[in-house]
Coordinates of C-alpha atoms and ligand atoms in Angstrom, one line a residue:
X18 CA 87.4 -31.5 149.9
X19 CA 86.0 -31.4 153.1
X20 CA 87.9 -28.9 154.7
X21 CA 86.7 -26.0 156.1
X22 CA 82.7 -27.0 154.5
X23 CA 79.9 -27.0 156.6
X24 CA 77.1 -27.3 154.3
X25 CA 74.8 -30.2 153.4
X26 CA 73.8 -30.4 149.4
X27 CA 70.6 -32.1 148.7
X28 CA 69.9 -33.3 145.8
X29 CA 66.6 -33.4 144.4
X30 CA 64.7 -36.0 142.7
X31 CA 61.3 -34.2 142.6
X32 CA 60.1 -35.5 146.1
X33 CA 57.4 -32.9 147.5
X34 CA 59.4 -33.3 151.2
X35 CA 62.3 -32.1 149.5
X36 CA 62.2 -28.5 151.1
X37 CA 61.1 -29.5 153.9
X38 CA 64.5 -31.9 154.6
X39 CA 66.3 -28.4 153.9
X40 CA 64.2 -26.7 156.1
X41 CA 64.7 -29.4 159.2
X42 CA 68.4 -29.1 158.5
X43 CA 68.3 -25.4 158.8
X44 CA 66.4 -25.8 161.8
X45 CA 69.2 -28.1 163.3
X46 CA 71.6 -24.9 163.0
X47 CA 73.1 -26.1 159.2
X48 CA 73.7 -24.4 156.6
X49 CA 72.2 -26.0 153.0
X50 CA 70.9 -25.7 149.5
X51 CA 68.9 -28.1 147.2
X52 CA 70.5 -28.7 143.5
X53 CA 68.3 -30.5 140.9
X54 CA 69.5 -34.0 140.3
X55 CA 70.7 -33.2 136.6
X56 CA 73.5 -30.9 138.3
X57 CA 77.3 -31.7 137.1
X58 CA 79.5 -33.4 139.4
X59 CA 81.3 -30.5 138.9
X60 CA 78.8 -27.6 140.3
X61 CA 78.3 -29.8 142.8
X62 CA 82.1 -30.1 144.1
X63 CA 81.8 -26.1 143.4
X64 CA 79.4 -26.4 146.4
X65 CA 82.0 -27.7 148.6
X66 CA 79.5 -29.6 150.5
X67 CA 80.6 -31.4 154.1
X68 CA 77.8 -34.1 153.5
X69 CA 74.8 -35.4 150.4
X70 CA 71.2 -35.9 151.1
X71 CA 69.6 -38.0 148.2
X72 CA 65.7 -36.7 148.4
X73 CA 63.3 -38.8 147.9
X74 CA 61.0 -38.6 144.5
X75 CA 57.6 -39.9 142.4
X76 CA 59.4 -42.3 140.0
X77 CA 60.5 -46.2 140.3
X78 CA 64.1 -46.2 139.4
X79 CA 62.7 -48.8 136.5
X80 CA 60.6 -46.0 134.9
X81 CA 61.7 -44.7 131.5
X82 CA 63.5 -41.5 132.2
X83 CA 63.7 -42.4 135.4
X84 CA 65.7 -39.6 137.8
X85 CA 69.3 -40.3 137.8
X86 CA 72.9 -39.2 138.9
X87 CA 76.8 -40.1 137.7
X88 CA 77.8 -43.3 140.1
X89 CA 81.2 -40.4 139.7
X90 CA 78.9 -38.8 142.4
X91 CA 79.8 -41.5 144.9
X92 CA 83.9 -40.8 144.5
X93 CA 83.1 -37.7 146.6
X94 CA 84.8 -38.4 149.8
X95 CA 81.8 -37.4 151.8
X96 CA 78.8 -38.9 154.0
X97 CA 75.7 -40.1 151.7
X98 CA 72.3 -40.2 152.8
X99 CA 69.6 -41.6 150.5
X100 CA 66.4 -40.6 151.7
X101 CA 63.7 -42.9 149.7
X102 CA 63.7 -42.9 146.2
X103 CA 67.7 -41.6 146.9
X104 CA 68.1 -44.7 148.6
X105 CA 66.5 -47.0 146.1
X106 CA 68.8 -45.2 143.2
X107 CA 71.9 -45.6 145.3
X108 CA 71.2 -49.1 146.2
X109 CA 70.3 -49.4 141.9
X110 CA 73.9 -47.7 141.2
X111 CA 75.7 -50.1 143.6
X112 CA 74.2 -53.1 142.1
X113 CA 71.4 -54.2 144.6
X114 CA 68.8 -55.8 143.9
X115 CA 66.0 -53.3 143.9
X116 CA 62.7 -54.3 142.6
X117 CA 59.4 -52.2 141.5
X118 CA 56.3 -52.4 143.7
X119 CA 53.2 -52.6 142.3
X120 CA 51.9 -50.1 144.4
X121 CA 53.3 -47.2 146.0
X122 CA 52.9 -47.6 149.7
X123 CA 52.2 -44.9 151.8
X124 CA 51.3 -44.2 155.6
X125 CA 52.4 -45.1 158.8
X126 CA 54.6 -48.4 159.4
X127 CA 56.3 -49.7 162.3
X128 CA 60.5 -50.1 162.8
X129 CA 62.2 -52.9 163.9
X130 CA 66.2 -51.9 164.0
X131 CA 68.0 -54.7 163.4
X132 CA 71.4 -54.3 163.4
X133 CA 73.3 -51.5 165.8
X134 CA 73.6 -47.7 163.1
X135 CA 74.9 -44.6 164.5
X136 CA 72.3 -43.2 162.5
X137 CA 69.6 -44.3 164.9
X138 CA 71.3 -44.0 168.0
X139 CA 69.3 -42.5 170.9
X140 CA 66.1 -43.6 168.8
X141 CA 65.1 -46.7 171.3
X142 CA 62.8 -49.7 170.5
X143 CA 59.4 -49.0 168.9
X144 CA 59.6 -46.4 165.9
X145 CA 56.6 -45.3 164.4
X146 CA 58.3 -44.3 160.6
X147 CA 56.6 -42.4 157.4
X148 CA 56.6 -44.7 154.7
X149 CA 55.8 -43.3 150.9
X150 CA 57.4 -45.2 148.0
X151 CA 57.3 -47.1 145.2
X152 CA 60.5 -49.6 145.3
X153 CA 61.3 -52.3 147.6
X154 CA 65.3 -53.2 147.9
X155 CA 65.3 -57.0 148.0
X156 CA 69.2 -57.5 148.9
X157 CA 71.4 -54.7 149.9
X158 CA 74.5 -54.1 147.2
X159 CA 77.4 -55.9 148.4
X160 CA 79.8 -54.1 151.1
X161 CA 76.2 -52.8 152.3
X162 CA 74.5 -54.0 155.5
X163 CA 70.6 -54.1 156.5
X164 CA 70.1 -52.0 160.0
X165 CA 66.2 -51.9 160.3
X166 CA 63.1 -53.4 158.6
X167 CA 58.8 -52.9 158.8
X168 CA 57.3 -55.2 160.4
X169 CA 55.7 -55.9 157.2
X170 CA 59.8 -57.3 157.1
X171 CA 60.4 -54.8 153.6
X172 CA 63.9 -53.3 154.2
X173 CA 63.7 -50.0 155.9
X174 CA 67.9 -49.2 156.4
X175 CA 70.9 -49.9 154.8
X176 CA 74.3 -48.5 155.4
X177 CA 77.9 -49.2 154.2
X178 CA 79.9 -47.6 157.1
X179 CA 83.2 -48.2 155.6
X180 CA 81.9 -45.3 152.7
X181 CA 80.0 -43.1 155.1
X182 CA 76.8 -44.4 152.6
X183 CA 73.1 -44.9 154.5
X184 CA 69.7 -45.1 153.4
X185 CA 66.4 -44.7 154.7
X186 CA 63.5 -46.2 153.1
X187 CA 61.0 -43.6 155.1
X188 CA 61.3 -39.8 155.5
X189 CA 63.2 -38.7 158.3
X190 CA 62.0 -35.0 157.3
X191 CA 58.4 -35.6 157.9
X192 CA 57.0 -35.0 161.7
X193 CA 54.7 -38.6 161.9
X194 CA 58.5 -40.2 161.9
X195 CA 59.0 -39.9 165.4
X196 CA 62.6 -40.6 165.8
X197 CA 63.2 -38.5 162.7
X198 CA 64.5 -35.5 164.0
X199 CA 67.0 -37.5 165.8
X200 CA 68.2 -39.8 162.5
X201 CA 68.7 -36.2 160.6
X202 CA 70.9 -35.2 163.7
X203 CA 72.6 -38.0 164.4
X204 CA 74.0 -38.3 160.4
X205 CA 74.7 -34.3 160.2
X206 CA 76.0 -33.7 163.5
X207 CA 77.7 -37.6 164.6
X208 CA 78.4 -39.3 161.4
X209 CA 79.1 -36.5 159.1
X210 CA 80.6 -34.5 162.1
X211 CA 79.6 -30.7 160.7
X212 CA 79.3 -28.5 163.2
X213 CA 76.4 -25.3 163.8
X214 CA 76.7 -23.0 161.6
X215 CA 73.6 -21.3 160.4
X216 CA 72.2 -18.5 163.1
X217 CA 69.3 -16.0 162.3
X218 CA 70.5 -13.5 164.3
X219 CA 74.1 -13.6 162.7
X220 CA 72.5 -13.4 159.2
X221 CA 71.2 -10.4 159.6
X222 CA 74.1 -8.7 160.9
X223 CA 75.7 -10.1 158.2
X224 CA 73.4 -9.0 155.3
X225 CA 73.4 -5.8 157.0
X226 CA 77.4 -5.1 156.9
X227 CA 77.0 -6.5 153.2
X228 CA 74.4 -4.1 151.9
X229 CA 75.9 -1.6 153.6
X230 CA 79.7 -1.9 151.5
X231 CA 77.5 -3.0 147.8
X232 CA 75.5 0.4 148.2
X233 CA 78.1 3.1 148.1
X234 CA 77.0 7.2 149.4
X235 CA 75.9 8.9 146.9
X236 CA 73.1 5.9 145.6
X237 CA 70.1 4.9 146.3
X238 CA 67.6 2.0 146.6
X239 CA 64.0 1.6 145.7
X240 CA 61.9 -1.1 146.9
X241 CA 58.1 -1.7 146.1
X242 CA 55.9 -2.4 149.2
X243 CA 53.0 -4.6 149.3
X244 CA 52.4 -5.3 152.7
X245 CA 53.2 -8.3 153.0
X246 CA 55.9 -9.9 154.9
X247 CA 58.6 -10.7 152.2
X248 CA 58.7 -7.0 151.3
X249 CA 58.2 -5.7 154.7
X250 CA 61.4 -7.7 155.9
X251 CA 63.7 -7.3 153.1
X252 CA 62.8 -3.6 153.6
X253 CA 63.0 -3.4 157.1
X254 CA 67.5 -5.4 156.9
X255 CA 68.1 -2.8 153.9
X256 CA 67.1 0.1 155.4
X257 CA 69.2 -0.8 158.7
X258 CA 71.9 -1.0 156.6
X259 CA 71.3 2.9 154.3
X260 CA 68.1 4.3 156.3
X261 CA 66.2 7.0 154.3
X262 CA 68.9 6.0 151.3
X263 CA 66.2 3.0 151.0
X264 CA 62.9 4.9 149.3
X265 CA 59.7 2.5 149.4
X266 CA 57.0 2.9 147.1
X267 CA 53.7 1.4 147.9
X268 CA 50.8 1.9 145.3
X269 CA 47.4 1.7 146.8
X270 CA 45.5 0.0 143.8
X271 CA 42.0 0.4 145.6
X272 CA 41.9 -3.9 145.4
X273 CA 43.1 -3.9 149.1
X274 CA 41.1 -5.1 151.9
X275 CA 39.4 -2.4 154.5
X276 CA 41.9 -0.2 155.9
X277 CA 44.7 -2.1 154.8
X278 CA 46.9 0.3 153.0
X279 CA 46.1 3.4 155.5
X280 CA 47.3 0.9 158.4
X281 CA 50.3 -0.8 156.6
X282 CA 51.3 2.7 155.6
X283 CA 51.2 4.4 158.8
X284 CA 53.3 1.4 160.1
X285 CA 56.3 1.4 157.8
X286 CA 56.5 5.2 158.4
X287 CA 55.8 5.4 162.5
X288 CA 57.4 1.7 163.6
X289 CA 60.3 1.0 160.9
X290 CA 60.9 4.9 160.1
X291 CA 60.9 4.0 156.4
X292 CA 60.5 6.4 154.1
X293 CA 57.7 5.7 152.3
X294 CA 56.0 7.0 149.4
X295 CA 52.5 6.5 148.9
X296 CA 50.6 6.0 145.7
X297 CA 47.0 6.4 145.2
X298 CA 45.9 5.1 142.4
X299 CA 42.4 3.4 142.4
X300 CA 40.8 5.4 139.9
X301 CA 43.5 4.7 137.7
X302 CA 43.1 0.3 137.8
X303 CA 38.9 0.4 138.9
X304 CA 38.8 2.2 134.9
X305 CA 41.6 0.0 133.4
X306 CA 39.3 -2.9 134.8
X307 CA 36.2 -1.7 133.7
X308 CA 34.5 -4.4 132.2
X309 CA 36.8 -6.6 132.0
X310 CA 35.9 -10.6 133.1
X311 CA 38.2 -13.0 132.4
X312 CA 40.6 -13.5 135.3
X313 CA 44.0 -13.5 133.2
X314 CA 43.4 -10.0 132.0
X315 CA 42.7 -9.1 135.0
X316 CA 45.6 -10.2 135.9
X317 CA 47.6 -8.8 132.8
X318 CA 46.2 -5.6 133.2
X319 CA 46.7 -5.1 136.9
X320 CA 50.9 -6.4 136.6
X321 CA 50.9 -4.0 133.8
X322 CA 49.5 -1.0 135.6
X323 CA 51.3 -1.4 138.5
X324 CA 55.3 -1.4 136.4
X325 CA 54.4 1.5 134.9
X326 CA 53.1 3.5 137.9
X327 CA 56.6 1.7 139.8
X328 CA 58.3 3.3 136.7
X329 CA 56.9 6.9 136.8
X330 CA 57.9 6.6 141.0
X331 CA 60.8 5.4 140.1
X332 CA 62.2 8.2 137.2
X333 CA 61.8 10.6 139.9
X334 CA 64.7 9.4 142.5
X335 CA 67.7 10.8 142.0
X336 CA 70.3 8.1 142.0
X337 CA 68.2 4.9 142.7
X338 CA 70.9 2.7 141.1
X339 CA 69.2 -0.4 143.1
X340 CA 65.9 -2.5 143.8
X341 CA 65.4 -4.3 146.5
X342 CA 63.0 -7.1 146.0
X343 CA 62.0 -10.1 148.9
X344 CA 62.8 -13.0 146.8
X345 CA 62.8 -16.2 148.5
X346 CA 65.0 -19.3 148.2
X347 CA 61.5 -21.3 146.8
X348 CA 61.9 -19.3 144.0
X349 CA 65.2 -19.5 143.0
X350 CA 65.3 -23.1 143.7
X351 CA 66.0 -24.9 140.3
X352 CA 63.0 -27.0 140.9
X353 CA 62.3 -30.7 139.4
X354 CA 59.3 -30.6 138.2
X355 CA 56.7 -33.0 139.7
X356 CA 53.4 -31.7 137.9
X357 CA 55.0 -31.8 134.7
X358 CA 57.0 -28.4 133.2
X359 CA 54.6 -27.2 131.2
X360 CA 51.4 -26.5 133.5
X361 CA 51.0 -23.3 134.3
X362 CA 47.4 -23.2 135.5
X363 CA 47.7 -18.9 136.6
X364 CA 49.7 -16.7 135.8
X365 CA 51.8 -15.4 138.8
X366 CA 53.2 -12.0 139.0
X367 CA 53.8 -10.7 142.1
X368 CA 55.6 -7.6 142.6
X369 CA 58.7 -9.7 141.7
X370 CA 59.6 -9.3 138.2
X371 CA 60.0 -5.0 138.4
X372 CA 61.4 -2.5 136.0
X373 CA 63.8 -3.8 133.4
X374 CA 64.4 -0.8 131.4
X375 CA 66.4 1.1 134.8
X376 CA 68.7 -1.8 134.7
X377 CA 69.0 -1.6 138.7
X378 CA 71.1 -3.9 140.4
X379 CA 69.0 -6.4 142.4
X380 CA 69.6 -6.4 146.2
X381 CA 67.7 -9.5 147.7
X382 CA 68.3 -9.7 151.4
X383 CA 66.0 -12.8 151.6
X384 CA 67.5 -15.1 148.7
X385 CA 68.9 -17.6 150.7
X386 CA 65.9 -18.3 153.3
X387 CA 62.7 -20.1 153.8
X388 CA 59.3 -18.4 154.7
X389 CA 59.4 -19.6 158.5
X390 CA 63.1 -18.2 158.3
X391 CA 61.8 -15.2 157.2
X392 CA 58.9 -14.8 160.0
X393 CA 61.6 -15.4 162.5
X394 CA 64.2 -12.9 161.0
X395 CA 60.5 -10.7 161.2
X396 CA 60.1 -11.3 164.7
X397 CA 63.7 -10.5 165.4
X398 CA 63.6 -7.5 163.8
X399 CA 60.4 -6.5 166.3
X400 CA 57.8 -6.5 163.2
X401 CA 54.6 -7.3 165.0
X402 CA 52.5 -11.0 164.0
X403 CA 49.9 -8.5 162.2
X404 CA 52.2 -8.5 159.5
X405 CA 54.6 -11.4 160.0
X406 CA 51.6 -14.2 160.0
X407 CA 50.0 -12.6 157.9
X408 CA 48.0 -15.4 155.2
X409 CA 49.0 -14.4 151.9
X410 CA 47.3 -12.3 149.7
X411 CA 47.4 -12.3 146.0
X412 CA 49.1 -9.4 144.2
X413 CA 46.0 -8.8 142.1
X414 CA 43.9 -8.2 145.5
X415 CA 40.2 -8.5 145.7
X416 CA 40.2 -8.5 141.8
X417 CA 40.6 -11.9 141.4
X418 CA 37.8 -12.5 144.1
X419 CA 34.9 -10.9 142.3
X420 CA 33.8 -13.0 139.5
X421 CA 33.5 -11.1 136.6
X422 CA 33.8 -7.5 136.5
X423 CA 35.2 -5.8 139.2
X424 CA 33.3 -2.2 140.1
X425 CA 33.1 -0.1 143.3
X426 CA 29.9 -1.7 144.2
X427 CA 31.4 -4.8 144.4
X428 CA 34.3 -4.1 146.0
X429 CA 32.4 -2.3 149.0
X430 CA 30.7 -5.6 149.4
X431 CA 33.4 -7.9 149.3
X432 CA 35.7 -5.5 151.8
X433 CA 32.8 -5.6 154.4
X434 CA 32.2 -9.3 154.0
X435 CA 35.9 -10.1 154.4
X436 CA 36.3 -7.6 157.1
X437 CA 33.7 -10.4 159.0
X438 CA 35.5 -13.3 157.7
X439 CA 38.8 -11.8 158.9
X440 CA 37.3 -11.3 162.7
X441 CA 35.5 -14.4 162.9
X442 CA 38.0 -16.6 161.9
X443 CA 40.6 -14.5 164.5
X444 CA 38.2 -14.7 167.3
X445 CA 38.0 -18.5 166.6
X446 CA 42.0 -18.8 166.9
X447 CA 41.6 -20.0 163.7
X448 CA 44.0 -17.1 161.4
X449 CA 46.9 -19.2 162.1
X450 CA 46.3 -22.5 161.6
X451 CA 44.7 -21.8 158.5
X452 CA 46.8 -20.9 155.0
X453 CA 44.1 -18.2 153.6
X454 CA 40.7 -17.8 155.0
X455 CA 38.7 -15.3 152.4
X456 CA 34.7 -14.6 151.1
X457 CA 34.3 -14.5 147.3
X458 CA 31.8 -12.6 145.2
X459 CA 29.8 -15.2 142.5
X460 CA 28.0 -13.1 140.0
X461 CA 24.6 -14.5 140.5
X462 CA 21.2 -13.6 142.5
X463 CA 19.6 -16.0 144.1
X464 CA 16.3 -15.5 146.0
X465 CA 15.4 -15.0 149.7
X466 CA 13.1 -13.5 152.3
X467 CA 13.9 -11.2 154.5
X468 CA 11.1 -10.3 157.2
X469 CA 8.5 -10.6 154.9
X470 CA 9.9 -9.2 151.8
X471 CA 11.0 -11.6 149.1
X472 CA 14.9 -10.4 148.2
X473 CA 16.9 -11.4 145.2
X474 CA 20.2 -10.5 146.0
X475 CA 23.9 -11.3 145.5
X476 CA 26.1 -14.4 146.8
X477 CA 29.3 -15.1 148.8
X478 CA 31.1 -18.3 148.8
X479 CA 33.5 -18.5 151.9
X480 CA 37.2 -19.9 150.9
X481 CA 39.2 -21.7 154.1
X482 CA 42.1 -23.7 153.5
X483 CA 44.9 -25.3 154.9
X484 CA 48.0 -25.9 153.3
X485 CA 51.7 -25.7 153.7
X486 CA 52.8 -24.0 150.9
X487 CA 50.0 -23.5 148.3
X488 CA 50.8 -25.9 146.1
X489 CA 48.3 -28.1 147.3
X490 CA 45.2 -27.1 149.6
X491 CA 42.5 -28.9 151.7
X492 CA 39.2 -27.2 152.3
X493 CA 39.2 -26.4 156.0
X494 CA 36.5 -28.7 157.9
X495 CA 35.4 -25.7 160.4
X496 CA 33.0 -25.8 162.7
X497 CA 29.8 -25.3 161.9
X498 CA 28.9 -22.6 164.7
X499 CA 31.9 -20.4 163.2
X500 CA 30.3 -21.0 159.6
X501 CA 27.1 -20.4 161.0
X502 CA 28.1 -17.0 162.6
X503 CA 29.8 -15.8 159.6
X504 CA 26.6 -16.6 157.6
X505 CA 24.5 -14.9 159.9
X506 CA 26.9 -11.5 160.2
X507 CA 27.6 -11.3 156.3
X508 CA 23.6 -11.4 155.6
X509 CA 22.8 -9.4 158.1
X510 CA 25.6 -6.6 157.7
X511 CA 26.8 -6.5 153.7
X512 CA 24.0 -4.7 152.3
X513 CA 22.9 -6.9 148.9
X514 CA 24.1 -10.2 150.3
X515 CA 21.1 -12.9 151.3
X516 CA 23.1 -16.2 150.7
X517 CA 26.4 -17.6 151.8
X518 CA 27.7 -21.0 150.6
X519 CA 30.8 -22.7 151.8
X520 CA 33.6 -24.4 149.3
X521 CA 34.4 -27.5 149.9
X522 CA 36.5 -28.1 147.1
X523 CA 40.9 -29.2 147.5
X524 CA 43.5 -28.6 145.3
X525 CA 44.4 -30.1 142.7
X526 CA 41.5 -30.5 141.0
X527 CA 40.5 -26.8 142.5
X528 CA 42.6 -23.9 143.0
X529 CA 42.8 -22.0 145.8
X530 CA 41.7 -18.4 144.6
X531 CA 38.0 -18.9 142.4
X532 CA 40.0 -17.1 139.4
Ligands
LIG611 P1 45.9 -20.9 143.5 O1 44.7 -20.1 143.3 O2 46.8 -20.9 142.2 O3 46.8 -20.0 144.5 O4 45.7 -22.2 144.1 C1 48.0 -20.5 145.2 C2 48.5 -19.3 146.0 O5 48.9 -18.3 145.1 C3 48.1 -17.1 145.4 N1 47.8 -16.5 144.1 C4 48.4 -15.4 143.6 N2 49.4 -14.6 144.2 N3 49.4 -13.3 142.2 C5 49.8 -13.5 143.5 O6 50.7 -12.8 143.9 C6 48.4 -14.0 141.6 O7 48.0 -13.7 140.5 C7 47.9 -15.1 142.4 N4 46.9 -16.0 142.1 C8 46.9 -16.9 143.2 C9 46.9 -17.6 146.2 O8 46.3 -16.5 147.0 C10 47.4 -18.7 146.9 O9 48.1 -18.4 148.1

């Protein structure tokens, strides 16, 4: 079984870290993926893995329909880590006596090791940990020893070093555990013995040789551009591998932000040398939008537009026989639901789900890789931070950030006002540390004075957040010179503009974009 393997599996019990374990192990030069926890024991024998994370997860291994696996899971002859909830369910599954808190705990607590574990060798005295859960383990299962506690004396470790099987009642994964990144290690690297295996650099000669045998002379690829940095990079590795064989289309749908699909153009032509084909068609969606409101058929109309433009593009290569698209491991992640399946608050559609009716044959470069993986593959492959940091921007554009019906007048406005965002927020060194940063037209006038004129003009709400990966946001507490100043310019520049208000709204219960 464990011959010749050198990737972890984690299995995932709906913990919001759970990426991010993947992510750290990737970053410690490993190779791994994340199955749901209602995978078969066979699939995951299929994967071959050289060790098993546990994640951790929302439920109390008492709830009804509480997260579960096959104890057949342990027969694996491989190094277990339990990370939380995955070591409250393996202590549950071994018999231990495990018992439901009343609350769940969470925050910072203090580690006292208590017994000598390879798994925190090199970690020292006084750990500060990350603690977030709902069970306590009262005894250990038998064969099982305690290694560490809080001080509030809860257990905090317990291992069974005959079976390779530890657990961690706080996150390794998460940066306030200090000695985290050195537990991960010393279980992947000391314990589970796997050795570096997972390179950037390697990947994308690899992917390159790849693409280069599954496209054979005489085809061609097509790839939809958006400007953003999935596309750009999954672009940027095929076309290494089949140069002009690789056609890009990139439709300019006039809900773009000033200048953007000029510069991003003029880039993928003069620094990547792709061969680009550029698509104006604002007309076309500014009168499919006309009066239109409500944000989902904005949505519906703009997704549809854009396939059939792709498709008319598309009829006229000769050959095209694939699509490249910049899928991300995120999405193809079978994911455990923590919000509940059935809440889908907007409705999504990127550039992802293209052209049926070709039947193409997919090429996705990126499928195996996280975002941050991505930006560094970006770097690597000498795409400049313009486009590589790049906060994301919805596919529907500026549509969904005019309230009500989008029209040239307003999209003038909003361009200008973002353009000032945009610079502000830059000059600030702010871009970066925030996850989107964008002004937002509300469809009401409100009154002012302006010299000595009364006005009664429209309004812009400024949007700042920070988040890690969109599914939950915080409103960005920024300064109130900064806020001030981009006040000031928007009223003073964006002709029709005399108030600016600030949202101060997270999400959940808010959403990020105001449609
Ligand atoms: P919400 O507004 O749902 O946004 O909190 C979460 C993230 O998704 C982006 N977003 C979209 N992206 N098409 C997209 O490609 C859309 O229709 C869409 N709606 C929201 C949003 O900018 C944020 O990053």
């Amino acid at each position: 079984m464990k011959i010749n393997s050198s990737k972890v599996l984690i299995i995932d019990f709906g913990s919001q870290y759970t990426q991010l374990i993947a992510r750290k192990i990737r970053e410690s030069g490993i190779y791994c993926e994340i199955y749901p926890f209602l995978s078969s024991i066979e699939k995951i024998k299929d994967f071959n893995p050289a060790a098993i994370i546990l994640s951790g997860g929302p439920s109390s291994v008492y709830d009804k329909n509480a997260p579960s696996i096959s104890d057949e899971l342990f027969k694996i002859d491989v190094p277990f880590l339990g990370i939380c909830y995955g070591m409250q369910i393996t202590a549950y599954l071994f018999s231990g006596n495990v018992k439901p808190a009343k609350n769940r705990e969470y925050g910072y607590s203090k580690l006292e090791i208590t017994k000598k574990s390879e798994l925190f060798d090199g970690c020292g005295d006084n750990n500060t940990v990350w603690m977030s859960h709902g069970d306590i383990i009262v005894s250990p299962p038998k064969d099982f020893i305690v290694t560490s506690k809080t001080e509030n004396g809860n257990i905090a470790s317990i291992e069974n070093k005959e079976k390779k099987i530890y657990g961690l009642q706080f996150h390794p994964e998460v940066a306030h555990t200090l000695c985290g990144h050195k537990i991960l290690n010393n279980f992947l690297f000391n314990i589970a013995e796997i050795k570096k295996n997972w390179e950037l650099s390697d990947f994308i000669e690899d992917k390159i040789k790849e693409i280069k045998t599954e496209i054979s002379f005489d085809d061609n690829a097509i790839c939809a551009l958006s400007g953003g940095v999935d596309s750009t990079v999954a672009a940027a590795i095929v076309s290494k591998a089949i140069g002009k064989k690789l056609i890009c289309i990139f439709v300019d749908n006039g809900l773009l932000r000033e200048n953007e699909a000029k510069d991003v153009v003029k880039f993928y032509k003069e620094n990547l040398s792709l061969n680009v084909k550029f698509v104006k068609a604002e007309k076309i969606f500014l009168s499919a939008l006309k009066g239109v409101s409500d944000p989902e058929k904005k949505r519906k109309i703009i997704g549809k537009l854009f396939i059939n433009i792709f498709e008319k593009e598309a009829e006229k290569i000769k050959n095209a026989k694939f699509l490249v698209q910049g899928t991300l491991y995120p999405d193809v992640i079978e994911s455990v639901p923590v919000y509940g399946a059935s809440s889908i608050i907007k409705s999504h559609h990127n550039v992802g789900g293209l052209p049926k009716k070709f039947n193409f044959k997919l090429i996705e470069p990126l499928r195996e890789l996280f975002k941050d993986e991505v930006r560094r593959i970006g770097k690597k492959l000498d795409i400049p931070d313009a486009i590589i940091e790049r906060q994301p921007f919805p596919g529907p554009g500026l549509a969904i950030r005019i309230i009500g019906e989008v029209t040239a007048v307003n999209l003038k406005m909003l361009r200008k006002a973002d353009t000032i965002v945009s610079e502000e927020i830059k000059k600030n060194n702010l871009y970066n540390k925030l996850w989107q940063s964008f002004p937002v037209i509300i469809p009401v006038k409100t009154v002012g004075v302006m010299g000595d004129k009364r006005s009664y003009e429209s309004l812009i709400a400024i949007r700042a957040v920070t988040s890690s990966d969109g599914m939950t946001a915080d409103f960005a507490k920024l300064d109130y010179d900064v806020l001030r100043q981009i006040s000031s310019r928007i009223i003073s520049e964006v002709k029709g503009v005399n108030r600016v208000v600030y949202d101060i709204s997270s999400k959940p219960p808010s959403t990020i974009e105001w449609e």
